[in-house]
């Protein structure tokens, strides 16, 4: 299906069809999710050989396991005999995975190890040919990504200039980061792109959608009081990944610390070390500001609040959100507990902000379907065409201020690159 006419990133509009059409969705699974590097785990979730978890790459169920050689492997969670799902657990530690149906068993690298009543198979199967499909696996500072496309560039190239921004969260201390408190799941009857585009650049919704929730949380202080002043904020994007935020170093940390001052105290004491690692700009001005961010295609996070999340597609009108709290390994218990509680209070199934957003995305997905409604395009034109690549301080494509559709359009341009490209040869390495 040719989707080139559905989005215009120069004029700044999007066709409503991309949020509900089944054929477009099928093409997304093939051309976006089966090609891109997808976040699957944090290394801290799999510390020992045999540790595993199950997740999704697009709609493909996969097992992420640390093999006996210490390397993390990612492979399809569907038996090569009749296709039965092999592993039903969310995670754990295992020597092998054995299928319920006829007892074929697979190693923590996906290799076919043996079968129940194996003697019957003598001479009839070459086991080395019937293992589970392994994805490429690469890590970036604790985050594990996997990719099913042999022609995709390395993860480092895929992230490109955007690594500079990811480091603000991942590289604050020598000890690195970890996920705490397990995985929280949430279901939305909405298109997956709404979650991504909201986190990549939609700061404009915050002071409207989240105002009442914020007042309830902050003893009456309205959201706009935490938002950056216009001239000190920006959109940054590279290769379809985006970061939007302020430069006051205070907005998000202020919200987090109102009820939990240990968070602010920890960061005040860390800022010098962070500045040595990241430089003053990133350590004291970008981190701590109101920021939201997404990595193409479906991984989002909020620096400072500590939520990291994947918007798993489950059809054009459904998302399974999986979310974690990321903390620095060197955080004392009372700080990490405060981080987790603040994260749950804001962005979780019981979090005030998550509910605000989910309702809007569900209604937008449904309403975009109307047969007359769908004839009218959606406006994505705020500050279209204003980004520049030659900023003296910030890598990537930069547009000021943050109140714009620039990052959303960069995400949709990357989406177009993937959806129209026949293979990775047609997808620009740097966008
Ligand atoms: S389907 Fe898995 S062993 Fe038969
Ligand atoms: Fe929101």
Coordinates of C-alpha atoms and ligand atoms in Angstrom, one line a residue:
X1 CA 0.0 0.0 0.0
X2 CA 1.4 3.4 -1.0
X3 CA 1.1 5.6 2.1
X4 CA 3.0 8.6 0.7
X5 CA -0.2 10.7 0.3
X6 CA -1.2 10.2 3.9
X7 CA 1.3 12.5 5.6
X8 CA 2.8 15.7 4.4
X9 CA 5.6 16.8 6.7
X10 CA 6.3 20.0 4.7
X11 CA 2.7 21.3 4.9
X12 CA 2.1 19.8 8.3
X13 CA -0.9 17.5 8.1
X14 CA -1.8 13.8 8.7
X15 CA -4.5 11.6 7.3
X16 CA -6.8 10.2 10.0
X17 CA -6.6 6.7 8.3
X18 CA -3.2 6.0 9.8
X19 CA -4.8 5.6 13.3
X20 CA -7.2 2.8 12.5
X21 CA -6.7 1.2 9.1
X22 CA -6.1 -2.5 9.2
X23 CA -4.0 -2.6 6.0
X24 CA -1.8 0.2 7.2
X25 CA -1.3 -1.6 10.5
X26 CA -0.3 -4.8 8.7
X27 CA 2.3 -2.9 6.8
X28 CA 3.6 -1.3 10.0
X29 CA 4.2 -4.7 11.4
X30 CA 6.1 -5.7 8.3
X31 CA 8.0 -2.5 7.5
X32 CA 8.4 -0.8 10.8
X33 CA 8.4 -3.4 13.6
X34 CA 10.1 -6.2 11.7
X35 CA 12.9 -3.8 10.5
X36 CA 13.6 -1.4 13.4
X37 CA 15.6 -1.8 16.5
X38 CA 13.1 -2.4 19.3
X39 CA 13.6 -2.1 23.0
X40 CA 13.1 -5.5 24.7
X41 CA 14.7 -5.3 28.2
X42 CA 17.1 -3.6 30.6
X43 CA 20.2 -5.7 31.3
X44 CA 19.4 -5.5 35.1
X45 CA 16.3 -7.6 34.5
X46 CA 18.5 -10.5 33.4
X47 CA 21.6 -10.6 35.7
X48 CA 22.4 -14.3 35.7
X49 CA 22.6 -17.0 33.0
X50 CA 19.2 -18.6 32.5
X51 CA 17.3 -15.4 33.5
X52 CA 14.6 -14.7 31.0
X53 CA 11.5 -12.6 30.3
X54 CA 8.9 -12.7 27.6
X55 CA 7.8 -9.7 25.6
X56 CA 6.9 -8.6 22.1
X57 CA 8.5 -7.3 19.0
X58 CA 5.6 -5.8 17.1
X59 CA 3.0 -8.5 17.6
X60 CA 5.6 -11.3 17.6
X61 CA 5.9 -12.9 21.0
X62 CA 9.6 -13.3 21.9
X63 CA 11.8 -14.7 24.7
X64 CA 14.7 -12.6 26.0
X65 CA 17.2 -14.8 27.8
X66 CA 20.7 -14.6 29.1
X67 CA 22.4 -17.7 27.7
X68 CA 25.0 -19.8 29.4
X69 CA 27.7 -17.8 27.6
X70 CA 26.5 -14.7 29.4
X71 CA 25.1 -13.1 26.2
X72 CA 21.5 -12.0 25.9
X73 CA 19.6 -13.7 23.2
X74 CA 16.2 -12.8 21.8
X75 CA 14.1 -15.4 19.8
X76 CA 10.6 -16.1 18.8
X77 CA 8.3 -17.7 21.3
X78 CA 6.6 -20.1 19.0
X79 CA 7.5 -23.8 18.6
X80 CA 8.9 -24.9 15.3
X81 CA 6.7 -28.1 15.4
X82 CA 3.1 -26.8 15.4
X83 CA 3.7 -23.3 16.5
X84 CA 2.5 -23.5 20.0
X85 CA 3.5 -20.8 22.4
X86 CA 6.5 -22.2 24.3
X87 CA 6.9 -19.9 27.3
X88 CA 3.9 -18.6 29.2
X89 CA 5.7 -17.0 32.1
X90 CA 6.5 -13.3 32.3
X91 CA 10.0 -14.1 33.4
X92 CA 12.2 -16.3 35.7
X93 CA 15.2 -18.5 35.4
X94 CA 15.3 -21.6 33.2
X95 CA 17.8 -24.1 31.7
X96 CA 15.5 -24.7 28.7
X97 CA 12.0 -24.0 27.4
X98 CA 9.8 -27.0 26.8
X99 CA 6.7 -26.9 24.6
X100 CA 3.4 -28.1 26.2
X101 CA 2.2 -29.8 23.1
X102 CA 4.7 -32.6 22.2
X103 CA 7.6 -31.8 24.4
X104 CA 10.1 -30.2 22.1
X105 CA 12.7 -28.3 24.1
X106 CA 14.8 -25.2 23.3
X107 CA 17.9 -23.8 24.9
X108 CA 18.3 -20.3 26.3
X109 CA 19.8 -19.4 22.8
X110 CA 16.7 -20.7 21.0
X111 CA 18.4 -23.9 19.7
X112 CA 16.3 -27.0 19.4
X113 CA 17.7 -29.4 22.1
X114 CA 15.5 -32.4 21.9
X115 CA 12.1 -33.9 21.8
X116 CA 9.9 -36.2 23.9
X117 CA 10.3 -39.7 22.5
X118 CA 13.1 -38.5 20.4
X119 CA 14.0 -41.9 19.0
X120 CA 11.0 -41.6 16.6
X121 CA 12.8 -38.7 15.0
X122 CA 16.1 -40.4 14.2
X123 CA 16.9 -39.7 10.6
X124 CA 13.9 -37.4 10.1
X125 CA 15.1 -34.1 11.5
X126 CA 18.3 -32.0 11.5
X127 CA 17.9 -30.3 14.8
X128 CA 20.3 -27.6 14.0
X129 CA 17.9 -26.3 11.3
X130 CA 14.8 -26.2 13.6
X131 CA 15.7 -23.7 16.3
X132 CA 13.8 -20.6 17.1
X133 CA 14.4 -17.5 15.0
X134 CA 17.0 -15.3 16.7
X135 CA 16.9 -11.6 16.4
X136 CA 20.1 -9.4 16.4
X137 CA 20.7 -8.1 19.9
X138 CA 22.7 -5.0 20.9
X139 CA 22.8 -3.0 24.1
X140 CA 23.2 0.7 24.7
X141 CA 24.3 1.6 28.2
X142 CA 22.0 -1.0 29.9
X143 CA 19.1 -0.9 27.4
X144 CA 18.7 -4.1 25.3
X145 CA 17.4 -3.7 21.8
X146 CA 16.7 -6.4 19.2
X147 CA 16.1 -6.3 15.5
X148 CA 14.8 -8.9 13.0
X149 CA 16.4 -7.3 10.0
X150 CA 19.9 -8.4 8.9
X151 CA 20.3 -5.3 6.8
X152 CA 19.6 -2.8 9.6
X153 CA 22.5 -0.6 10.6
X154 CA 24.1 -1.1 14.0
X155 CA 22.1 0.1 17.1
X156 CA 24.6 2.9 17.5
X157 CA 24.0 4.1 14.0
X158 CA 20.3 3.6 14.4
X159 CA 20.3 5.9 17.4
X160 CA 22.8 8.3 15.8
X161 CA 23.0 11.8 17.3
X162 CA 20.2 10.8 19.6
X163 CA 22.6 9.0 21.9
X164 CA 23.7 12.4 23.3
X165 CA 20.2 12.8 24.7
X166 CA 19.7 9.2 25.9
X167 CA 23.0 9.6 27.9
X168 CA 21.3 12.2 30.0
X169 CA 19.3 9.4 31.7
X170 CA 21.6 6.4 31.2
X171 CA 25.1 7.9 31.9
X172 CA 24.7 10.0 35.1
X173 CA 27.0 7.9 37.3
X174 CA 29.7 5.3 37.0
X175 CA 27.4 2.6 38.3
X176 CA 24.8 3.0 35.6
X177 CA 21.1 2.4 35.9
X178 CA 18.6 -0.4 36.6
X179 CA 14.9 -1.1 36.5
X180 CA 13.1 -1.5 39.8
X181 CA 9.7 -2.8 40.9
X182 CA 8.9 -5.0 37.9
X183 CA 6.9 -4.3 34.9
X184 CA 3.5 -2.5 35.0
X185 CA 1.0 -3.2 32.2
X186 CA -1.8 -1.1 31.0
X187 CA -4.2 -1.5 28.1
X188 CA -5.5 1.2 25.9
X189 CA -8.1 0.9 23.1
X190 CA -6.0 3.3 21.0
X191 CA -3.5 3.4 18.2
X192 CA 0.1 2.9 19.3
X193 CA 1.3 6.0 17.5
X194 CA -0.7 8.3 19.9
X195 CA 1.5 7.2 22.8
X196 CA 4.7 7.8 20.9
X197 CA 3.8 11.1 19.4
X198 CA 2.5 12.4 22.7
X199 CA 5.8 11.7 24.4
X200 CA 8.0 12.8 21.6
X201 CA 6.8 16.3 21.4
X202 CA 3.3 17.1 22.7
X203 CA 4.1 19.4 25.6
X204 CA 1.2 21.5 24.7
X205 CA -1.3 19.0 26.1
X206 CA 0.3 19.0 29.5
X207 CA -0.9 22.2 30.9
X208 CA -4.4 21.5 29.6
X209 CA -5.0 17.8 29.9
X210 CA -3.0 17.3 33.1
X211 CA -3.9 20.5 34.9
X212 CA -6.5 19.1 37.3
X213 CA -4.5 16.0 38.0
X214 CA -1.5 18.1 38.7
X215 CA -3.4 20.4 41.0
X216 CA -4.6 17.4 43.0
X217 CA -1.0 16.2 43.3
X218 CA 0.8 19.4 44.1
X219 CA -1.6 21.0 46.6
X220 CA -3.0 23.4 44.1
X221 CA -0.1 24.5 42.0
X222 CA -1.1 24.5 38.3
X223 CA 1.0 22.7 35.6
X224 CA 2.0 25.9 33.8
X225 CA 4.0 26.9 36.8
X226 CA 6.4 24.0 36.2
X227 CA 6.6 24.4 32.4
X228 CA 9.6 26.0 30.9
X229 CA 9.4 29.6 29.7
X230 CA 9.0 29.6 25.9
X231 CA 12.3 31.0 24.8
X232 CA 14.3 28.5 26.9
X233 CA 12.8 25.3 25.5
X234 CA 13.3 23.2 22.4
X235 CA 12.4 20.2 20.2
X236 CA 15.4 18.0 19.2
X237 CA 15.1 15.0 16.9
X238 CA 17.5 12.7 15.1
X239 CA 16.6 9.6 13.0
X240 CA 13.0 9.9 14.1
X241 CA 13.8 9.8 17.8
X242 CA 12.9 12.9 19.8
X243 CA 13.4 14.9 22.9
X244 CA 11.5 18.0 23.9
X245 CA 12.1 20.0 27.0
X246 CA 13.2 23.0 28.9
X247 CA 16.6 24.2 30.1
X248 CA 15.8 25.4 33.6
X249 CA 16.9 22.1 35.2
X250 CA 14.0 22.3 37.6
X251 CA 10.5 21.6 36.3
X252 CA 10.3 17.9 36.5
X253 CA 12.5 17.6 39.6
X254 CA 10.3 20.2 41.2
X255 CA 7.1 18.2 40.6
X256 CA 8.8 15.0 41.8
X257 CA 10.2 16.6 44.9
X258 CA 7.3 18.5 46.1
X259 CA 6.1 15.5 48.1
X260 CA 9.4 13.6 48.1
X261 CA 12.3 16.0 48.8
X262 CA 14.8 13.2 49.0
X263 CA 14.8 13.1 45.2
X264 CA 15.9 16.7 44.9
X265 CA 18.4 16.2 47.6
X266 CA 20.0 13.2 45.8
X267 CA 20.3 15.2 42.6
X268 CA 21.7 18.3 44.2
X269 CA 24.4 16.1 45.6
X270 CA 25.0 14.3 42.3
X271 CA 25.1 17.3 40.0
X272 CA 28.9 17.8 40.1
X273 CA 29.5 14.2 39.2
X274 CA 26.9 14.4 36.5
X275 CA 28.5 17.6 35.1
X276 CA 31.9 15.8 34.9
X277 CA 30.3 13.0 32.9
X278 CA 27.8 14.9 30.8
X279 CA 28.9 18.6 30.8
X280 CA 27.1 21.5 32.5
X281 CA 24.4 21.9 29.9
X282 CA 23.1 18.3 30.1
X283 CA 23.7 17.8 33.8
X284 CA 22.3 21.0 35.2
X285 CA 20.0 22.5 32.6
X286 CA 18.5 19.7 30.5
X287 CA 18.2 17.1 33.1
X288 CA 15.6 18.1 35.7
X289 CA 13.6 20.2 33.3
X290 CA 10.2 19.2 32.1
X291 CA 11.2 16.7 29.3
X292 CA 9.5 14.0 27.4
X293 CA 11.0 11.7 24.8
X294 CA 10.6 8.8 22.4
X295 CA 12.9 6.4 20.5
X296 CA 11.5 5.4 17.1
X297 CA 9.3 3.4 16.8
X298 CA 7.6 2.7 20.1
X299 CA 9.8 3.3 23.2
X300 CA 9.2 6.4 25.4
X301 CA 10.5 7.8 28.6
X302 CA 10.4 10.8 30.9
X303 CA 13.8 11.9 32.2
X304 CA 13.5 12.8 35.9
X305 CA 10.2 11.0 36.4
X306 CA 11.9 7.7 35.6
X307 CA 9.2 6.0 33.6
X308 CA 10.4 4.0 30.6
X309 CA 7.8 2.3 28.5
X310 CA 6.9 0.4 25.3
X311 CA 3.7 0.9 23.4
X312 CA 3.2 -2.6 22.1
X313 CA 0.8 -2.6 19.1
X314 CA -2.1 -5.1 19.4
X315 CA -4.0 -4.2 16.3
X316 CA -4.6 -0.7 15.0
X317 CA -6.9 0.2 17.9
X318 CA -5.2 -1.4 20.8
X319 CA -2.0 -0.8 22.8
X320 CA -0.5 -3.0 25.5
X321 CA 1.7 -0.6 27.4
X322 CA 4.6 -2.0 29.5
X323 CA 6.3 0.4 31.8
X324 CA 9.2 0.3 34.3
X325 CA 10.9 2.7 36.7
X326 CA 14.5 3.4 35.9
X327 CA 16.8 4.5 38.7
X328 CA 20.6 5.0 39.2
X329 CA 22.2 2.0 40.8
X330 CA 23.8 4.2 43.4
X331 CA 20.6 5.6 44.7
X332 CA 20.0 4.9 48.4
X333 CA 16.8 2.8 49.1
X334 CA 14.8 5.8 50.3
X335 CA 15.5 7.7 47.0
X336 CA 14.7 4.7 44.8
X337 CA 11.5 4.0 46.7
X338 CA 10.6 7.7 46.3
X339 CA 11.3 7.5 42.6
X340 CA 9.1 4.4 42.2
X341 CA 6.2 5.9 44.2
X342 CA 6.4 9.2 42.3
X343 CA 6.4 7.3 39.0
X344 CA 3.4 5.2 40.0
X345 CA 1.5 8.2 41.2
X346 CA 2.0 9.9 37.8
X347 CA 2.4 7.4 35.0
X348 CA 0.9 4.0 35.8
X349 CA -2.6 2.4 35.7
X350 CA -3.3 4.2 38.9
X351 CA -1.3 7.3 38.0
X352 CA -3.3 10.6 37.5
X353 CA -1.5 11.6 34.2
X354 CA -1.7 8.2 32.5
X355 CA -5.5 8.1 32.8
X356 CA -5.7 11.7 31.5
X357 CA -3.8 10.7 28.4
X358 CA -5.4 7.3 27.8
X359 CA -8.9 8.6 27.6
X360 CA -7.9 11.2 24.9
X361 CA -6.1 8.7 22.8
X362 CA -9.0 6.2 22.9
X363 CA -11.5 8.8 21.9
X364 CA -9.2 10.2 19.1
X365 CA -8.7 6.7 17.7
X366 CA -12.4 6.0 17.6
X367 CA -13.5 9.4 16.3
X368 CA -11.0 9.5 13.5
X369 CA -12.8 6.5 11.9
X370 CA -16.1 8.3 11.0
X371 CA -16.7 7.9 7.3
X372 CA -17.3 11.6 6.8
X373 CA -14.9 12.6 9.5
X374 CA -12.0 10.7 7.8
X375 CA -12.2 13.0 4.8
X376 CA -10.7 15.9 6.7
X377 CA -7.0 15.9 7.5
X378 CA -5.5 16.6 10.9
X379 CA -3.5 19.7 11.6
X380 CA 0.2 19.1 12.5
X381 CA 1.4 22.4 11.3
X382 CA 2.7 24.2 14.4
X383 CA 6.1 25.6 13.5
X384 CA 6.5 23.2 10.6
X385 CA 9.8 23.7 8.8
X386 CA 11.5 25.5 11.6
X387 CA 14.1 22.9 12.6
X388 CA 17.9 23.4 12.0
X389 CA 20.7 21.0 12.2
X390 CA 23.5 23.5 13.0
X391 CA 22.8 24.4 16.6
X392 CA 26.1 25.2 18.4
X393 CA 25.0 23.4 21.6
X394 CA 22.6 20.7 20.7
X395 CA 23.0 17.8 18.3
X396 CA 20.3 16.7 15.8
X397 CA 17.6 18.9 14.3
X398 CA 16.6 21.7 16.7
X399 CA 13.6 23.9 16.8
X400 CA 12.7 26.4 19.4
X401 CA 10.5 26.6 21.4
X402 CA 9.2 23.2 22.5
X403 CA 5.5 24.2 21.8
X404 CA 5.4 22.8 18.3
X405 CA 4.6 19.8 16.1
X406 CA 8.2 19.6 14.9
X407 CA 9.2 16.3 16.6
X408 CA 5.9 14.7 15.8
X409 CA 6.5 15.4 12.1
X410 CA 10.0 14.1 12.4
X411 CA 8.6 10.9 13.8
X412 CA 6.0 10.6 11.0
X413 CA 8.7 11.4 8.4
X414 CA 10.7 8.4 9.7
X415 CA 7.5 6.4 9.7
X416 CA 7.1 7.3 6.0
X417 CA 10.7 6.3 5.3
X418 CA 10.1 2.9 6.8
X419 CA 6.6 2.4 5.3
X420 CA 7.6 3.4 1.8
X421 CA 11.1 1.8 1.7
X422 CA 11.3 -1.6 0.1
X423 CA 14.3 -2.4 2.4
X424 CA 16.9 -0.8 4.6
X425 CA 18.7 0.3 1.4
X426 CA 15.9 2.8 0.8
X427 CA 15.8 4.2 4.4
X428 CA 18.1 7.2 5.0
X429 CA 20.8 6.5 7.6
X430 CA 20.6 10.0 9.0
X431 CA 17.4 11.9 9.1
Ligands
LIG1 S1 3.8 -27.8 18.9 FE1 5.5 -27.7 20.2 S2 6.1 -29.7 20.5 FE2 4.5 -29.8 19.1
LIG2 FE1 0.3 13.4 29.0

